[in-house]
mmCIF file of C-alpha atoms in Angstrom:
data_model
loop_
_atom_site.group_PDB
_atom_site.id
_atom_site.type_symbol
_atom_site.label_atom_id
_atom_site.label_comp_id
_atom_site.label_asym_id
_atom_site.label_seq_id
_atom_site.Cartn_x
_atom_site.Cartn_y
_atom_site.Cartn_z
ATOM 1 C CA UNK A 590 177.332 112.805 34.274
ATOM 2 C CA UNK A 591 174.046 112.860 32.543
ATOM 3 C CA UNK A 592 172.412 109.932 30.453
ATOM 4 C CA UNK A 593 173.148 111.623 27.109
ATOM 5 C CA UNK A 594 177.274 112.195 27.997
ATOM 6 C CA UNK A 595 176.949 108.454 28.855
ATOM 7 C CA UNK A 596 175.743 107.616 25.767
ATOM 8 C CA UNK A 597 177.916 109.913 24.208
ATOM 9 C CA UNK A 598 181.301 108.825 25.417
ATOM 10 C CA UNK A 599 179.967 104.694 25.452
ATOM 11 C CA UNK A 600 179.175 105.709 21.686
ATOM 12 C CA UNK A 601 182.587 107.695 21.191
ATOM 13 C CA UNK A 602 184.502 104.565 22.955
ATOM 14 C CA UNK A 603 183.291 101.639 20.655
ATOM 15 C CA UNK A 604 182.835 103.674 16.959
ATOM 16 C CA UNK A 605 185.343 106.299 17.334
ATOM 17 C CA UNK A 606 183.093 108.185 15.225
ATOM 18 C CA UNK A 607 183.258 110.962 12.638
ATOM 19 C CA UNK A 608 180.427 112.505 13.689
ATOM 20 C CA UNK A 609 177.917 112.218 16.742
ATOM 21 C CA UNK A 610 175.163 113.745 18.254
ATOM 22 C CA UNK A 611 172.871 112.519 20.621
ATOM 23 C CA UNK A 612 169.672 114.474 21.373
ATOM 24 C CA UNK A 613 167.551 114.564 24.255
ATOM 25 C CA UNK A 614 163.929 114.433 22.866
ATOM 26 C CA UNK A 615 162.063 112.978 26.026
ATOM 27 C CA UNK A 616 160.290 116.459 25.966
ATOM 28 C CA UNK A 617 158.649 115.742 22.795
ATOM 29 C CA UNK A 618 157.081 112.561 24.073
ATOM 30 C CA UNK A 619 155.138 114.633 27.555
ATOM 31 C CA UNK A 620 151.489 112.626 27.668
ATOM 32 C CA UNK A 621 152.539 109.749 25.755
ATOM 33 C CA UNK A 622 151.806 107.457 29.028
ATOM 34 C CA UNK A 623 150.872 108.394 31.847
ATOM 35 C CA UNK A 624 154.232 108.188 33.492
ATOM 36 C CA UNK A 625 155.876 110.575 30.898
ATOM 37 C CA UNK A 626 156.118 114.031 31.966
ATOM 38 C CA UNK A 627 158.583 115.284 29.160
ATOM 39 C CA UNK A 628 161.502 115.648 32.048
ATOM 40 C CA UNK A 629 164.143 112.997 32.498
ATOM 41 C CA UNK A 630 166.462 111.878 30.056
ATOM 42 C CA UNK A 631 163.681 109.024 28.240
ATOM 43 C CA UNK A 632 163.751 109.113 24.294
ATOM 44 C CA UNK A 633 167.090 110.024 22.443
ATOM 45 C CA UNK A 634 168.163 110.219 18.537
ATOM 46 C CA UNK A 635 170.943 109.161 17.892
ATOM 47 C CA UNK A 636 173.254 110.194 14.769
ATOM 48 C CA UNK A 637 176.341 108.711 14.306
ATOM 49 C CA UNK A 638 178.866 108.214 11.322
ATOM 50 C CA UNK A 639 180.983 105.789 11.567
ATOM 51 C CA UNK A 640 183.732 103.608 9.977
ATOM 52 C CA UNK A 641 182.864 100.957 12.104
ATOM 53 C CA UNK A 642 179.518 100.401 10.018
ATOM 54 C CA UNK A 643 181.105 100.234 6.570
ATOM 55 C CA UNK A 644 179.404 97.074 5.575
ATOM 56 C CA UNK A 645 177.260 96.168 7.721
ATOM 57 C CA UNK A 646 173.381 96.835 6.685
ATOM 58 C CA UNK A 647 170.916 99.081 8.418
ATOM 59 C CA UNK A 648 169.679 95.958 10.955
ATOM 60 C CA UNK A 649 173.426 94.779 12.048
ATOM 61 C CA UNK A 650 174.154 98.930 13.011
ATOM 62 C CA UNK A 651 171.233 99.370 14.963
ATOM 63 C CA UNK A 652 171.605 96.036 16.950
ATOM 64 C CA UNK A 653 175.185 96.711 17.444
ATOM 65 C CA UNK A 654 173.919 100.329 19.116
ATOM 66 C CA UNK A 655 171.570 98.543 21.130
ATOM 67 C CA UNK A 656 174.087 95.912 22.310
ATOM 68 C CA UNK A 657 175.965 98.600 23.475
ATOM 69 C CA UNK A 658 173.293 100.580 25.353
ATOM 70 C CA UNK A 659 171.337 97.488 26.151
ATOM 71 C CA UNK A 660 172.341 98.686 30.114
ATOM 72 C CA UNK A 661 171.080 102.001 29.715
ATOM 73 C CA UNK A 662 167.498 100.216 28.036
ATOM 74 C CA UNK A 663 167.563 98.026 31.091
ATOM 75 C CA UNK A 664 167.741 100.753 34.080
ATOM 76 C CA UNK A 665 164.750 103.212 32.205
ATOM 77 C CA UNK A 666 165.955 104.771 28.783
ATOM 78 C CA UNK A 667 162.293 104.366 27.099
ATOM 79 C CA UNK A 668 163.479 104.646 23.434
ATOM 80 C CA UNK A 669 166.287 105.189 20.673
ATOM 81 C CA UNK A 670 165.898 106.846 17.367
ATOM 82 C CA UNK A 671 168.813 105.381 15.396
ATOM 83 C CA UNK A 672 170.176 107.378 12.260
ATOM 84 C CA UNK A 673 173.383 105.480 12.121
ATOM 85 C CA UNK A 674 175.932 105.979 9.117
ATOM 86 C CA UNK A 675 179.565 105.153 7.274
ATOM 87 C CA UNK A 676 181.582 107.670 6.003
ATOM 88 C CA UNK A 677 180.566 108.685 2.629
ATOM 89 C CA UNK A 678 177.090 107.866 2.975
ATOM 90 C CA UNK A 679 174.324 109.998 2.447
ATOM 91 C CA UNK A 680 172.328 111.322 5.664
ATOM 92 C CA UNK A 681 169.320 113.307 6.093
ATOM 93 C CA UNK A 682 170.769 115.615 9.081
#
């Protein structure tokens, strides 16, 4: 199983979302350090609408995302872009 259908189904498991994509964009980020080649599963955006964040403000959803995937952080995931949502609410994707 990849990083990104790890996220996915941790994600899936603990918001039961409406919608969710996660997207791989460690190629965008080739030359950023010297380690980052643009292969490997590195930087992902995350966009998720959810009941579980009706609520809760903009700071609470994204720690409660990075709570979650704090494991993931910890064994080489480099960065998260975090678009999270509740139902109803306006999104830019």
């Amino acid at each position: 199983m990849s990083l990104r259908q790890s996220i996915e189904a941790k994600l899936t498991a603990a918001f039961e979302p409406d919608r969710l994509f996660v997207i791989d964009e460690s190629h965008l980020h080739a030359g950023h350090q010297p380690d980052m080649t643009g292969t490997g599963e590195t930087h992902m955006r995350i966009r998720i609408v959810s009941a579980h964040f009706s609520g809760m403000g903009r700071l609470a959803r994204h720690r409660a995302i990075n709570t979650l995937l704090q494991p993931e952080l910890d064994a080489g995931l480099h960065a998260l872009a975090l678009e999270p949502a509740a139902p109803g609410e306006a999104v830019r994707w």
